Short mmCIF file of C-alpha atoms and ligand atoms in Angstrom, two decimals:
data_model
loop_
_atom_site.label_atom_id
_atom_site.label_comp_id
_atom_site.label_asym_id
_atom_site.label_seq_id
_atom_site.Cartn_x
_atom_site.Cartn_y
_atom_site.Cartn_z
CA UNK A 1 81.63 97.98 90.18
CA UNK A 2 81.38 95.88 93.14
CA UNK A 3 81.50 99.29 95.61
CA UNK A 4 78.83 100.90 93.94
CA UNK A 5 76.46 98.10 93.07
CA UNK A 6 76.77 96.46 96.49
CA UNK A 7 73.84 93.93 95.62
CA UNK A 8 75.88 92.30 92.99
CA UNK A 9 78.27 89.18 93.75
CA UNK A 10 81.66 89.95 91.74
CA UNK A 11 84.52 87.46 90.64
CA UNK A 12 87.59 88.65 90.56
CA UNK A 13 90.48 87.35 89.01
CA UNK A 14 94.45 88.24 88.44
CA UNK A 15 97.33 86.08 88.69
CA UNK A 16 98.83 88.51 90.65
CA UNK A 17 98.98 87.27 94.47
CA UNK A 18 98.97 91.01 95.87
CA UNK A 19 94.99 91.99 96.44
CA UNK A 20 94.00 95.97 96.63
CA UNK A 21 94.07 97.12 100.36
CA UNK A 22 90.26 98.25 99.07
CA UNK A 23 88.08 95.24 99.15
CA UNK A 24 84.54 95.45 99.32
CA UNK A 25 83.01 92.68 100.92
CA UNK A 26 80.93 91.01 97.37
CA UNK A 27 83.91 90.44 95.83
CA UNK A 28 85.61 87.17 95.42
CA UNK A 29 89.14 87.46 94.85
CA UNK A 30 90.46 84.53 92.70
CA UNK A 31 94.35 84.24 91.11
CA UNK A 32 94.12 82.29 87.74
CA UNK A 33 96.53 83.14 84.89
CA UNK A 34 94.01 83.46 81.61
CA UNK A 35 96.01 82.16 79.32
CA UNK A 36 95.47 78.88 80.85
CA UNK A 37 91.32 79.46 79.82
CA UNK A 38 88.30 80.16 81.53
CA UNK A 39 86.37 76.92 81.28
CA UNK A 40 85.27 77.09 84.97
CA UNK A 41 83.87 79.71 84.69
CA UNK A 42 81.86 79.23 81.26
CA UNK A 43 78.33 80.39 80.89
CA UNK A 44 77.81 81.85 84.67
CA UNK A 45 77.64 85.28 84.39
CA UNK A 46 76.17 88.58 83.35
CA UNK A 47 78.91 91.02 82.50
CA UNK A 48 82.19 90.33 81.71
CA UNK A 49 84.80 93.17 82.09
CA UNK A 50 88.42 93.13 81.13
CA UNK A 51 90.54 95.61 81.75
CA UNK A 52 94.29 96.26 81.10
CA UNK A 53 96.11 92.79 81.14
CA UNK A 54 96.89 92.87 77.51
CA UNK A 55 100.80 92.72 78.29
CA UNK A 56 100.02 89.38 79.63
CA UNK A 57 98.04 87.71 77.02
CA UNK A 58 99.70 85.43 74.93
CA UNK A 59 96.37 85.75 72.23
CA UNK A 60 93.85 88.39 72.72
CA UNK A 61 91.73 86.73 70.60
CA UNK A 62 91.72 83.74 72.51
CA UNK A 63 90.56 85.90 75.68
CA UNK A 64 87.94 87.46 73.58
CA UNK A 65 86.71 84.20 72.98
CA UNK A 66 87.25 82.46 76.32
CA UNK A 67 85.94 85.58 78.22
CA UNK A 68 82.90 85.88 76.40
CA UNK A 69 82.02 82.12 76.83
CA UNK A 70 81.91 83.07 80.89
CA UNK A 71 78.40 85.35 79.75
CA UNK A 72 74.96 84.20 80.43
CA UNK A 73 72.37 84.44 77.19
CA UNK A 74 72.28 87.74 76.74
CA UNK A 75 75.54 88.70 78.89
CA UNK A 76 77.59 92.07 78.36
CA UNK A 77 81.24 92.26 77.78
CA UNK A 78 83.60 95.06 78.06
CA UNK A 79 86.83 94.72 77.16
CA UNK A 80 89.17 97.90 77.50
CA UNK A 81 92.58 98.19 76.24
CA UNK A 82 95.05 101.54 75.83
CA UNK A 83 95.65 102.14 72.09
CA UNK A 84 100.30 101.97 72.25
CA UNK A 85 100.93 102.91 68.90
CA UNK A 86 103.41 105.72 68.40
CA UNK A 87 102.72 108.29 66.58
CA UNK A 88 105.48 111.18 64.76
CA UNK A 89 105.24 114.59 66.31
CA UNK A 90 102.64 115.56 64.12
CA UNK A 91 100.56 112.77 65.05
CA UNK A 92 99.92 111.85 61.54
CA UNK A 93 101.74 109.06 61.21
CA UNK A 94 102.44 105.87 62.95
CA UNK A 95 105.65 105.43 64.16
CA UNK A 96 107.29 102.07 60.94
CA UNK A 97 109.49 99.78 64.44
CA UNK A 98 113.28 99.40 63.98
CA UNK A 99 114.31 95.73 62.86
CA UNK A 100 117.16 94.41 61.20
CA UNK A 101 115.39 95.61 57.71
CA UNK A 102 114.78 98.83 59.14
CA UNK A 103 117.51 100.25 61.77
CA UNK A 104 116.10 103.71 61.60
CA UNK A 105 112.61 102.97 62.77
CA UNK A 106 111.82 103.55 66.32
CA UNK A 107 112.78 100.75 68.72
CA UNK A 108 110.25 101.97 71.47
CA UNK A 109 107.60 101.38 68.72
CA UNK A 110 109.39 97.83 68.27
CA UNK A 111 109.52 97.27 72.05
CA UNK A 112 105.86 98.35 72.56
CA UNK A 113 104.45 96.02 69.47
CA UNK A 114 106.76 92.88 71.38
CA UNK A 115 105.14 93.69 74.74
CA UNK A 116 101.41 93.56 72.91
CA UNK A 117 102.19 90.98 70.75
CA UNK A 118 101.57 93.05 67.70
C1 SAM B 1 97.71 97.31 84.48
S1 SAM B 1 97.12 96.16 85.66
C2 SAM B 1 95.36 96.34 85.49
C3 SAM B 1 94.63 95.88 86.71
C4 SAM B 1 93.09 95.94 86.59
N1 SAM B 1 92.62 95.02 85.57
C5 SAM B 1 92.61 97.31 86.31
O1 SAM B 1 92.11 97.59 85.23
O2 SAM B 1 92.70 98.15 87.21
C6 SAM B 1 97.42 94.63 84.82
C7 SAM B 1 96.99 93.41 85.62
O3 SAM B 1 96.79 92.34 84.74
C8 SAM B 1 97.18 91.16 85.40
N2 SAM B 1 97.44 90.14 84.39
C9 SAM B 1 98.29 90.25 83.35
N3 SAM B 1 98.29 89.12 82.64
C10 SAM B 1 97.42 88.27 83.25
C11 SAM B 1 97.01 86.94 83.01
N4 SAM B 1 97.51 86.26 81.98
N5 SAM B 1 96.10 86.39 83.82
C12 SAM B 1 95.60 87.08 84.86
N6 SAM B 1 95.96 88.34 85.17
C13 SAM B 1 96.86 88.93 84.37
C14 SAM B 1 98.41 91.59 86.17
O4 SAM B 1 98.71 90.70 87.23
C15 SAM B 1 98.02 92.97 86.65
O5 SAM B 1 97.43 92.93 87.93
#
């Protein structure tokens, strides 16, 4: 966003310490972990976009909440996940996840739902 609509002033933010060898120039780079809330950043801005982090959030709900509290009146924001569910191999049917009730179900299905908190 911040390379093609030069004229805006973007925030950034990743707890990652690496930044993309890419930077534009209106783009403030900031590392914050999420989970630990947004309340700095509360009611400042225009569009809120989140993308991706879901295998770091300890309660998506709570970034839903916290993220869209960081909007303006009348603020837009996107929030974009991948969809992990497993599916059979005639994608009809959602993979049940292996547990100690269950030893045939897929562990990959059980590994993906502990990484998303499912
Ligand atoms: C798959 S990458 C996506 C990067 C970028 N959002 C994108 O869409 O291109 C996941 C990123 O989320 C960041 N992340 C994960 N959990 C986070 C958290 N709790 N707070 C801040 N950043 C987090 C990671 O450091 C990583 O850079």
């Amino acid at each position: 966003m911040a390379s093609v609509y030069t004229h805006i002033q973007v925030v950034a933010i990743d707890q990652a310490s690496q930044l993309p060898e890419d930077r534009p120039g209106n783009v403030d780079w900031r590392r914050h972990d999420v989970n630990l809330g947004l309340e700095q950043y509360h009611g400042q801005y225009d569009v809120v976009h989140v993308r991706c982090i879901g295998a770091g959030i300890t309660s998506y709900r709570g970034l839903l909440e916290e993220a869209s509290k960081c909007l303006k009146p009348g603020g837009l924001a996107i929030f974009i996940e991948g969809d992990f569910d497993l599916f059979d191999e005639g994608q009809q049917k959602i993979l049940e996840p292996a547990g100690e009730t269950n030893p045939d179900g897929c562990y990959l299905q059980k590994w993906m739902q502990g990484l998303f908190h499912l």
